[in-house]
mmCIF file of C-alpha atoms and ligand atoms in Angstrom:
data_model
loop_
_atom_site.group_PDB
_atom_site.id
_atom_site.type_symbol
_atom_site.label_atom_id
_atom_site.label_comp_id
_atom_site.label_asym_id
_atom_site.label_seq_id
_atom_site.Cartn_x
_atom_site.Cartn_y
_atom_site.Cartn_z
ATOM 1 C CA UNK A 193 4.807 -44.938 -22.399
ATOM 2 C CA UNK A 194 5.179 -45.543 -18.665
ATOM 3 C CA UNK A 195 2.480 -47.786 -17.135
ATOM 4 C CA UNK A 196 0.052 -46.174 -14.680
ATOM 5 C CA UNK A 197 0.756 -46.718 -10.979
ATOM 6 C CA UNK A 198 -2.215 -48.832 -9.952
ATOM 7 C CA UNK A 199 -1.208 -50.154 -6.529
ATOM 8 C CA UNK A 200 -3.334 -48.975 -3.610
ATOM 9 C CA UNK A 201 -1.484 -47.130 -0.864
ATOM 10 C CA UNK A 202 -1.597 -48.760 2.552
ATOM 11 C CA UNK A 203 -2.059 -45.732 4.743
ATOM 12 C CA UNK A 204 -0.234 -46.508 8.000
ATOM 13 C CA UNK A 205 -0.591 -42.939 9.165
ATOM 14 C CA UNK A 206 -4.357 -43.033 9.214
ATOM 15 C CA UNK A 207 -4.610 -46.583 10.621
ATOM 16 C CA UNK A 208 -2.156 -45.600 13.370
ATOM 17 C CA UNK A 209 -4.167 -42.446 14.128
ATOM 18 C CA UNK A 210 -7.354 -44.456 14.587
ATOM 19 C CA UNK A 211 -5.526 -47.016 16.735
ATOM 20 C CA UNK A 212 -4.095 -44.246 18.942
ATOM 21 C CA UNK A 213 -7.562 -42.733 19.288
ATOM 22 C CA UNK A 214 -8.925 -46.082 20.523
ATOM 23 C CA UNK A 215 -5.946 -46.463 22.896
ATOM 24 C CA UNK A 216 -6.610 -42.998 24.352
ATOM 25 C CA UNK A 217 -10.254 -44.019 24.863
ATOM 26 C CA UNK A 218 -9.158 -47.197 26.602
ATOM 27 C CA UNK A 219 -6.747 -45.243 28.835
ATOM 28 C CA UNK A 220 -9.583 -42.907 29.835
ATOM 29 C CA UNK A 221 -11.723 -45.930 30.804
ATOM 30 C CA UNK A 222 -8.832 -47.410 32.825
ATOM 31 C CA UNK A 223 -8.383 -44.116 34.690
ATOM 32 C CA UNK A 224 -12.087 -43.845 35.443
ATOM 33 C CA UNK A 225 -12.392 -47.473 36.570
ATOM 34 C CA UNK A 226 -9.162 -47.875 38.543
ATOM 35 C CA UNK A 227 -7.891 -44.375 39.336
ATOM 36 C CA UNK A 228 -4.580 -45.494 37.838
ATOM 37 C CA UNK A 229 -2.705 -44.287 34.758
ATOM 38 C CA UNK A 230 -0.652 -46.678 32.611
ATOM 39 C CA UNK A 231 3.007 -45.622 32.531
ATOM 40 C CA UNK A 232 5.830 -46.193 30.047
ATOM 41 C CA UNK A 233 9.529 -45.802 30.932
ATOM 42 C CA UNK A 234 11.992 -45.266 28.092
ATOM 43 C CA UNK A 235 15.730 -45.546 28.715
ATOM 44 C CA UNK A 236 18.135 -43.816 26.333
ATOM 45 C CA UNK A 237 21.879 -44.311 26.744
ATOM 46 C CA UNK A 238 24.110 -41.889 24.871
ATOM 47 C CA UNK A 239 23.343 -39.237 22.287
ATOM 48 C CA UNK A 240 22.676 -41.038 19.007
ATOM 49 C CA UNK A 241 20.655 -38.377 17.126
ATOM 50 C CA UNK A 242 18.184 -40.797 15.469
ATOM 51 C CA UNK A 243 17.521 -42.508 18.835
ATOM 52 C CA UNK A 244 16.995 -39.121 20.491
ATOM 53 C CA UNK A 245 14.350 -38.246 17.863
ATOM 54 C CA UNK A 246 12.552 -41.603 18.370
ATOM 55 C CA UNK A 247 12.563 -41.194 22.164
ATOM 56 C CA UNK A 248 11.158 -37.665 21.936
ATOM 57 C CA UNK A 249 8.390 -38.853 19.658
ATOM 58 C CA UNK A 250 7.559 -41.805 21.945
ATOM 59 C CA UNK A 251 7.404 -39.442 24.945
ATOM 60 C CA UNK A 252 5.099 -37.002 23.123
ATOM 61 C CA UNK A 253 2.731 -39.686 21.850
ATOM 62 C CA UNK A 254 2.599 -41.527 25.195
ATOM 63 C CA UNK A 255 1.470 -38.343 26.942
ATOM 64 C CA UNK A 256 -0.919 -37.478 24.092
ATOM 65 C CA UNK A 257 -2.653 -40.839 24.641
ATOM 66 C CA UNK A 258 -3.168 -39.889 28.315
ATOM 67 C CA UNK A 259 -0.445 -42.149 29.747
ATOM 68 C CA UNK A 260 2.506 -41.295 31.956
ATOM 69 C CA UNK A 261 5.898 -41.127 30.272
ATOM 70 C CA UNK A 262 9.162 -41.476 32.192
ATOM 71 C CA UNK A 263 12.258 -40.806 30.084
ATOM 72 C CA UNK A 264 15.647 -41.733 31.557
ATOM 73 C CA UNK A 265 18.536 -40.184 29.620
ATOM 74 C CA UNK A 266 21.881 -41.706 30.662
ATOM 75 C CA UNK A 267 25.385 -40.656 29.637
ATOM 76 C CA UNK A 268 27.165 -42.616 26.909
ATOM 77 C CA UNK A 269 29.699 -44.026 29.420
ATOM 78 C CA UNK A 270 26.994 -45.585 31.638
ATOM 79 C CA UNK A 271 28.195 -48.929 32.988
ATOM 80 C CA UNK A 272 26.366 -52.231 32.591
ATOM 81 C CA UNK A 273 25.872 -52.338 36.388
ATOM 82 C CA UNK A 274 24.351 -48.850 36.500
ATOM 83 C CA UNK A 275 21.944 -49.716 33.692
ATOM 84 C CA UNK A 276 20.994 -53.021 35.333
ATOM 85 C CA UNK A 277 20.266 -51.289 38.630
ATOM 86 C CA UNK A 278 18.034 -48.720 36.880
ATOM 87 C CA UNK A 279 16.137 -51.648 35.316
ATOM 88 C CA UNK A 280 15.757 -53.271 38.770
ATOM 89 C CA UNK A 281 14.252 -50.022 39.990
ATOM 90 C CA UNK A 282 11.844 -49.748 37.036
ATOM 91 C CA UNK A 283 10.876 -53.429 37.332
ATOM 92 C CA UNK A 284 9.867 -52.786 40.959
ATOM 93 C CA UNK A 285 8.066 -49.478 40.332
ATOM 94 C CA UNK A 286 4.257 -49.990 40.243
ATOM 95 C CA UNK A 287 3.790 -46.722 38.288
ATOM 96 C CA UNK A 288 5.803 -48.210 35.412
ATOM 97 C CA UNK A 289 3.847 -50.755 33.352
ATOM 98 C CA UNK A 290 6.101 -50.793 30.307
ATOM 99 C CA UNK A 291 9.887 -50.526 29.954
ATOM 100 C CA UNK A 292 11.754 -49.905 26.709
ATOM 101 C CA UNK A 293 15.506 -49.612 26.333
ATOM 102 C CA UNK A 294 16.211 -47.702 23.120
ATOM 103 C CA UNK A 295 18.514 -49.631 20.791
ATOM 104 C CA UNK A 296 21.230 -49.601 19.619
ATOM 105 C CA UNK A 297 23.152 -49.400 22.900
ATOM 106 C CA UNK A 298 26.756 -48.141 22.970
ATOM 107 C CA UNK A 299 29.074 -51.038 22.072
ATOM 108 C CA UNK A 300 30.500 -51.525 25.601
ATOM 109 C CA UNK A 301 27.046 -52.562 26.860
ATOM 110 C CA UNK A 302 25.742 -56.121 26.518
ATOM 111 C CA UNK A 303 22.347 -55.621 24.818
ATOM 112 C CA UNK A 304 21.023 -59.186 25.277
ATOM 113 C CA UNK A 305 21.752 -59.121 29.014
ATOM 114 C CA UNK A 306 20.066 -55.721 29.325
ATOM 115 C CA UNK A 307 16.929 -56.802 27.459
ATOM 116 C CA UNK A 308 16.642 -60.012 29.449
ATOM 117 C CA UNK A 309 16.870 -58.035 32.712
ATOM 118 C CA UNK A 310 13.517 -56.372 31.950
ATOM 119 C CA UNK A 311 10.540 -57.966 33.703
ATOM 120 C CA UNK A 312 8.881 -59.837 30.765
ATOM 121 C CA UNK A 313 5.478 -58.551 31.903
ATOM 122 C CA UNK A 314 6.779 -54.985 31.315
ATOM 123 C CA UNK A 315 8.754 -55.775 28.147
ATOM 124 C CA UNK A 316 6.656 -53.667 25.749
ATOM 125 C CA UNK A 317 9.229 -54.051 22.950
ATOM 126 C CA UNK A 318 8.676 -57.833 23.139
ATOM 127 C CA UNK A 319 12.410 -58.584 22.806
ATOM 128 C CA UNK A 320 12.861 -60.554 26.069
ATOM 129 C CA UNK A 321 13.628 -64.245 25.437
ATOM 130 C CA UNK A 322 10.511 -65.161 27.364
ATOM 131 C CA UNK A 323 8.238 -63.107 25.061
ATOM 132 C CA UNK A 324 10.119 -64.375 21.976
ATOM 133 C CA UNK A 325 9.535 -67.945 23.184
ATOM 134 C CA UNK A 326 5.856 -67.338 23.939
ATOM 135 C CA UNK A 327 5.353 -65.884 20.446
ATOM 136 C CA UNK A 328 7.228 -68.768 18.810
ATOM 137 C CA UNK A 329 5.040 -71.299 20.613
ATOM 138 C CA UNK A 330 1.772 -69.511 19.842
ATOM 139 C CA UNK A 331 1.103 -68.297 23.395
ATOM 140 C CA UNK A 332 0.059 -64.849 24.664
ATOM 141 C CA UNK A 333 3.145 -62.653 24.412
ATOM 142 C CA UNK A 334 4.082 -59.009 24.268
ATOM 143 C CA UNK A 335 4.812 -58.843 20.527
ATOM 144 C CA UNK A 336 7.533 -56.637 18.953
ATOM 145 C CA UNK A 337 5.903 -53.404 17.795
ATOM 146 C CA UNK A 338 7.067 -53.171 14.165
ATOM 147 C CA UNK A 339 5.994 -56.672 13.062
ATOM 148 C CA UNK A 340 2.790 -56.301 15.107
ATOM 149 C CA UNK A 341 2.046 -53.089 13.175
ATOM 150 C CA UNK A 342 2.850 -54.795 9.837
ATOM 151 C CA UNK A 343 0.428 -57.619 10.694
ATOM 152 C CA UNK A 344 -2.307 -55.113 11.523
ATOM 153 C CA UNK A 345 -1.740 -53.361 8.170
ATOM 154 C CA UNK A 346 -1.917 -56.691 6.323
ATOM 155 C CA UNK A 347 -5.068 -57.808 8.134
ATOM 156 C CA UNK A 348 -6.712 -54.436 7.570
ATOM 157 C CA UNK A 349 -5.984 -54.794 3.855
ATOM 158 C CA UNK A 350 -6.526 -58.525 3.251
ATOM 159 C CA UNK A 351 -8.673 -59.689 6.221
ATOM 160 C CA UNK A 352 -7.751 -63.374 5.856
ATOM 161 C CA UNK A 353 -4.079 -64.180 5.218
ATOM 162 C CA UNK A 354 -4.582 -67.910 5.441
ATOM 163 C CA UNK A 355 -2.827 -69.983 2.764
ATOM 164 C CA UNK A 356 -1.022 -67.027 1.159
ATOM 165 C CA UNK A 357 2.686 -67.283 0.283
ATOM 166 C CA UNK A 358 4.572 -64.768 2.406
ATOM 167 C CA UNK A 359 8.219 -63.848 1.958
ATOM 168 C CA UNK A 360 9.979 -61.948 4.747
ATOM 169 C CA UNK A 361 13.311 -60.455 3.688
ATOM 170 C CA UNK A 362 15.502 -59.901 6.769
ATOM 171 C CA UNK A 363 15.900 -62.159 9.802
ATOM 172 C CA UNK A 364 16.630 -59.769 12.659
ATOM 173 C CA UNK A 365 15.280 -60.495 16.143
ATOM 174 C CA UNK A 366 13.501 -57.142 16.049
ATOM 175 C CA UNK A 367 11.632 -57.411 12.745
ATOM 176 C CA UNK A 368 12.244 -60.416 10.474
ATOM 177 C CA UNK A 369 11.997 -63.340 12.916
ATOM 178 C CA UNK A 370 8.908 -62.167 14.846
ATOM 179 C CA UNK A 371 7.308 -61.129 11.527
ATOM 180 C CA UNK A 372 7.709 -64.697 10.264
ATOM 181 C CA UNK A 373 6.168 -66.044 13.504
ATOM 182 C CA UNK A 374 3.172 -63.730 13.206
ATOM 183 C CA UNK A 375 2.590 -64.676 9.559
ATOM 184 C CA UNK A 376 2.767 -68.363 10.493
ATOM 185 C CA UNK A 377 0.210 -67.675 13.220
ATOM 186 C CA UNK A 378 -2.021 -66.265 10.436
ATOM 187 C CA UNK A 379 -1.539 -69.555 8.535
ATOM 188 C CA UNK A 380 0.589 -68.125 5.744
ATOM 189 C CA UNK A 381 3.198 -70.291 4.041
ATOM 190 C CA UNK A 382 6.278 -68.397 5.154
ATOM 191 C CA UNK A 383 9.755 -68.118 3.651
ATOM 192 C CA UNK A 384 12.481 -66.050 5.314
ATOM 193 C CA UNK A 385 15.233 -64.604 3.115
ATOM 194 C CA UNK A 386 18.442 -62.873 4.207
ATOM 195 C CA UNK A 387 21.828 -61.710 2.978
ATOM 196 C CA UNK A 388 22.942 -65.249 2.014
ATOM 197 C CA UNK A 389 19.723 -66.193 0.201
ATOM 198 C CA UNK A 390 20.187 -67.319 -3.406
ATOM 199 C CA UNK A 391 17.898 -66.208 -6.225
ATOM 200 C CA UNK A 392 16.114 -63.565 -4.177
ATOM 201 C CA UNK A 393 14.327 -61.981 -7.199
ATOM 202 C CA UNK A 394 12.805 -65.358 -8.144
ATOM 203 C CA UNK A 395 11.705 -66.042 -4.571
ATOM 204 C CA UNK A 396 10.081 -62.617 -4.439
ATOM 205 C CA UNK A 397 8.067 -63.379 -7.565
ATOM 206 C CA UNK A 398 6.358 -66.265 -5.712
ATOM 207 C CA UNK A 399 5.174 -64.070 -2.835
ATOM 208 C CA UNK A 400 1.579 -62.935 -2.376
ATOM 209 C CA UNK A 401 2.793 -60.998 0.659
ATOM 210 C CA UNK A 402 6.235 -59.408 0.647
ATOM 211 C CA UNK A 403 7.621 -57.898 3.867
ATOM 212 C CA UNK A 404 10.991 -56.228 3.367
ATOM 213 C CA UNK A 405 13.154 -55.340 6.406
ATOM 214 C CA UNK A 406 16.722 -55.061 5.192
ATOM 215 C CA UNK A 407 17.966 -51.467 5.405
ATOM 216 C CA UNK A 408 19.132 -51.103 1.770
ATOM 217 C CA UNK A 409 17.577 -48.263 -0.204
ATOM 218 C CA UNK A 410 15.258 -49.500 -2.981
ATOM 219 C CA UNK A 411 16.878 -52.944 -3.099
ATOM 220 C CA UNK A 412 13.686 -54.738 -4.184
ATOM 221 C CA UNK A 413 13.068 -53.782 -7.810
ATOM 222 C CA UNK A 414 9.690 -53.636 -9.523
ATOM 223 C CA UNK A 415 10.273 -56.753 -11.637
ATOM 224 C CA UNK A 416 10.874 -58.797 -8.437
ATOM 225 C CA UNK A 417 7.299 -58.134 -7.326
ATOM 226 C CA UNK A 418 4.501 -60.509 -8.333
ATOM 227 C CA UNK A 419 1.581 -58.660 -9.968
ATOM 228 C CA UNK A 420 -1.168 -58.319 -7.366
ATOM 229 C CA UNK A 421 1.133 -58.821 -4.365
ATOM 230 C CA UNK A 422 0.752 -56.894 -1.114
ATOM 231 C CA UNK A 423 4.024 -55.187 -0.184
ATOM 232 C CA UNK A 424 5.040 -54.006 3.291
ATOM 233 C CA UNK A 425 8.189 -51.909 3.190
ATOM 234 C CA UNK A 426 9.769 -51.689 6.660
ATOM 235 C CA UNK A 427 13.023 -50.044 5.551
ATOM 236 C CA UNK A 428 13.912 -46.511 6.559
ATOM 237 C CA UNK A 429 16.920 -45.246 4.605
ATOM 238 C CA UNK A 430 18.253 -41.714 4.405
ATOM 239 C CA UNK A 431 19.526 -40.988 0.914
ATOM 240 C CA UNK A 432 21.697 -37.991 0.132
ATOM 241 C CA UNK A 433 21.317 -36.496 -3.315
ATOM 242 C CA UNK A 434 20.695 -33.184 -4.941
ATOM 243 C CA UNK A 435 18.888 -30.925 -2.464
ATOM 244 C CA UNK A 436 17.579 -32.197 0.868
ATOM 245 C CA UNK A 437 18.232 -35.826 1.955
ATOM 246 C CA UNK A 438 15.254 -38.092 1.247
ATOM 247 C CA UNK A 439 13.859 -41.001 3.258
ATOM 248 C CA UNK A 440 13.228 -44.067 1.099
ATOM 249 C CA UNK A 441 12.274 -47.652 1.819
ATOM 250 C CA UNK A 442 13.847 -50.974 0.840
ATOM 251 C CA UNK A 443 11.500 -51.244 -2.173
ATOM 252 C CA UNK A 444 11.770 -49.210 -5.382
ATOM 253 C CA UNK A 445 8.350 -47.686 -4.792
ATOM 254 C CA UNK A 446 7.948 -46.027 -8.205
ATOM 255 C CA UNK A 447 8.436 -49.417 -9.906
ATOM 256 C CA UNK A 448 5.831 -51.218 -7.759
ATOM 257 C CA UNK A 449 2.685 -49.932 -9.482
ATOM 258 C CA UNK A 450 1.580 -53.468 -10.446
ATOM 259 C CA UNK A 451 1.370 -54.576 -6.784
ATOM 260 C CA UNK A 452 -2.150 -54.738 -5.368
ATOM 261 C CA UNK A 453 -1.088 -52.524 -2.475
ATOM 262 C CA UNK A 454 2.075 -51.109 -0.936
ATOM 263 C CA UNK A 455 3.071 -49.102 2.142
ATOM 264 C CA UNK A 456 4.679 -45.737 1.398
ATOM 265 C CA UNK A 457 7.901 -44.683 3.153
ATOM 266 C CA UNK A 458 7.456 -42.540 5.152
ATOM 267 C CA UNK A 459 3.825 -42.920 6.254
ATOM 268 C CA UNK A 460 3.447 -46.715 6.166
ATOM 269 C CA UNK A 461 4.989 -48.946 8.827
ATOM 270 C CA UNK A 462 6.665 -46.189 10.912
ATOM 271 C CA UNK A 463 3.529 -44.658 12.470
ATOM 272 C CA UNK A 464 2.169 -48.132 13.284
ATOM 273 C CA UNK A 465 5.298 -48.977 15.296
ATOM 274 C CA UNK A 466 4.718 -46.228 17.875
ATOM 275 C CA UNK A 467 0.961 -46.897 17.968
ATOM 276 C CA UNK A 468 1.717 -50.553 18.762
ATOM 277 C CA UNK A 469 4.108 -49.506 21.529
ATOM 278 C CA UNK A 470 1.232 -47.607 23.146
ATOM 279 C CA UNK A 471 -1.085 -50.597 22.608
ATOM 280 C CA UNK A 472 1.487 -52.908 24.226
ATOM 281 C CA UNK A 473 1.740 -50.577 27.235
ATOM 282 C CA UNK A 474 -2.020 -50.780 27.752
ATOM 283 C CA UNK A 475 -1.903 -54.562 27.268
ATOM 284 C CA UNK A 476 0.892 -54.768 29.864
ATOM 285 C CA UNK A 477 -1.081 -52.592 32.288
ATOM 286 C CA UNK A 478 -4.184 -54.755 31.916
ATOM 287 C CA UNK A 479 -2.278 -58.007 32.375
ATOM 288 C CA UNK A 480 -0.478 -56.669 35.445
ATOM 289 C CA UNK A 481 -3.684 -55.433 37.030
ATOM 290 C CA UNK A 482 -6.268 -57.931 35.850
ATOM 291 C CA UNK A 483 -4.592 -61.175 34.849
ATOM 292 C CA UNK A 484 -7.710 -62.489 33.104
ATOM 293 C CA UNK A 485 -7.991 -59.583 30.673
ATOM 294 C CA UNK A 486 -5.259 -60.472 28.285
ATOM 295 C CA UNK A 487 -5.108 -57.821 25.577
ATOM 296 C CA UNK A 488 -5.652 -54.197 24.821
ATOM 297 C CA UNK A 489 -9.350 -54.158 23.969
ATOM 298 C CA UNK A 490 -9.001 -52.539 20.516
ATOM 299 C CA UNK A 491 -6.588 -55.115 19.054
HETATM 300 P P1 NAD B 798 19.150 -55.579 10.698
HETATM 301 O O1 NAD B 798 20.350 -54.898 10.125
HETATM 302 O O2 NAD B 798 19.184 -56.093 12.084
HETATM 303 O O3 NAD B 798 18.769 -56.811 9.737
HETATM 304 C C1 NAD B 798 18.821 -56.697 8.342
HETATM 305 C C2 NAD B 798 18.508 -58.032 7.712
HETATM 306 O O4 NAD B 798 18.584 -57.866 6.296
HETATM 307 C C3 NAD B 798 19.480 -59.145 8.086
HETATM 308 O O5 NAD B 798 18.756 -60.288 8.489
HETATM 309 C C4 NAD B 798 20.260 -59.427 6.794
HETATM 310 O O6 NAD B 798 20.557 -60.793 6.606
HETATM 311 C C5 NAD B 798 19.287 -58.957 5.723
HETATM 312 N N1 NAD B 798 19.987 -58.485 4.532
HETATM 313 C C6 NAD B 798 21.035 -57.631 4.456
HETATM 314 N N2 NAD B 798 21.419 -57.474 3.175
HETATM 315 C C7 NAD B 798 20.613 -58.248 2.419
HETATM 316 C C8 NAD B 798 20.510 -58.514 1.028
HETATM 317 N N3 NAD B 798 21.334 -57.953 0.165
HETATM 318 N N4 NAD B 798 19.553 -59.358 0.619
HETATM 319 C C9 NAD B 798 18.704 -59.945 1.496
HETATM 320 N N5 NAD B 798 18.741 -59.720 2.829
HETATM 321 C C10 NAD B 798 19.684 -58.876 3.279
HETATM 322 O O7 NAD B 798 17.942 -54.552 10.469
HETATM 323 P P2 NAD B 798 16.494 -54.425 11.183
HETATM 324 O O8 NAD B 798 16.660 -53.878 12.547
HETATM 325 O O9 NAD B 798 15.731 -55.682 10.997
HETATM 326 O O10 NAD B 798 15.869 -53.267 10.270
HETATM 327 C C11 NAD B 798 15.723 -53.412 8.875
HETATM 328 C C12 NAD B 798 15.229 -52.108 8.274
HETATM 329 O O11 NAD B 798 13.968 -51.778 8.853
HETATM 330 C C13 NAD B 798 16.129 -50.903 8.537
HETATM 331 O O12 NAD B 798 16.043 -50.024 7.412
HETATM 332 C C14 NAD B 798 15.478 -50.222 9.722
HETATM 333 O O13 NAD B 798 15.742 -48.836 9.774
HETATM 334 C C15 NAD B 798 14.031 -50.480 9.427
HETATM 335 N N6 NAD B 798 13.165 -50.472 10.620
HETATM 336 C C16 NAD B 798 12.040 -49.722 10.539
HETATM 337 C C17 NAD B 798 11.158 -49.702 11.600
HETATM 338 C C18 NAD B 798 9.889 -48.907 11.479
HETATM 339 O O14 NAD B 798 9.271 -48.617 12.474
HETATM 340 N N7 NAD B 798 9.467 -48.577 10.258
HETATM 341 C C19 NAD B 798 11.443 -50.432 12.761
HETATM 342 C C20 NAD B 798 12.585 -51.221 12.805
HETATM 343 C C21 NAD B 798 13.450 -51.245 11.719
#
């Protein structure tokens, strides 16, 4: 007989909805107090269909939270110089408080140079070397949205993460590395695993907190997960099969019933990422306008 699925679901959709509601409230206060409206500029180069969907969703949710959204759609053959001069313009524009360049960029563009051309005070993705350095040294930074959202989910679930063993699988600049920094800031004992890690299943079994950001459908099997662990599945993988394609995570969800709690895919980390982008835009606005108020009030 199959064991009952006992893990609690970590409902990112509902936590994100309540965060967005608080952000919209904060935006209304900002408008009433200052007469200004926080603004987010998103730059999309080329026609990657997944990126186009993300940009549309960011635009819709930015406006729904009462902020201004400026979407710049550039042709796929945009030159590095043209992109850099658009960033100069956005950096100088007082109506733009946050700037995001949708990744991945077409291969002829130098992504690191582009990201580092964004004014760090407007870098709402938190990928600029200056924000990465501030985060790594425990100073006020604009923090990458996905790991920020994962940390909020973990804190909502566990309150105090201090002393817990956390394993982050994946070491990208976008998710894995900042995730490890944030968990260290919460006083977890952090291990980072990646494609060259040996004995990954055994390492997983030592983790009280498991954050998986790899991009391989259902790679983490149920018997890798420690009973009672809290599992955050960042992966978004499209799987073709019989019927319609399905979206699955990096964790074999159906086998994870003995975890204490797990994020579903979809409906876990994804909604938190956009909510955190909106939160970062408000944080950026506040820091640009009132240097002593450091963070979005609801964080
Ligand atoms: P990436 O490709 O930049 O990094 C993947 C990491 O996984 C690398 O560090 C690599 O070493 C590691 N890896 C690869 N194969 C491995 C293996 N067999 N064992 C252990 N580690 C392995 O990817 P990324 O940008 O960090 O994204 C990871 C996943 O998260 C993707 O599925 C992506 O779609 C998803 N993602 C989701 C959100 C969201 O909002 N939910 C946001 C960003 C990324």
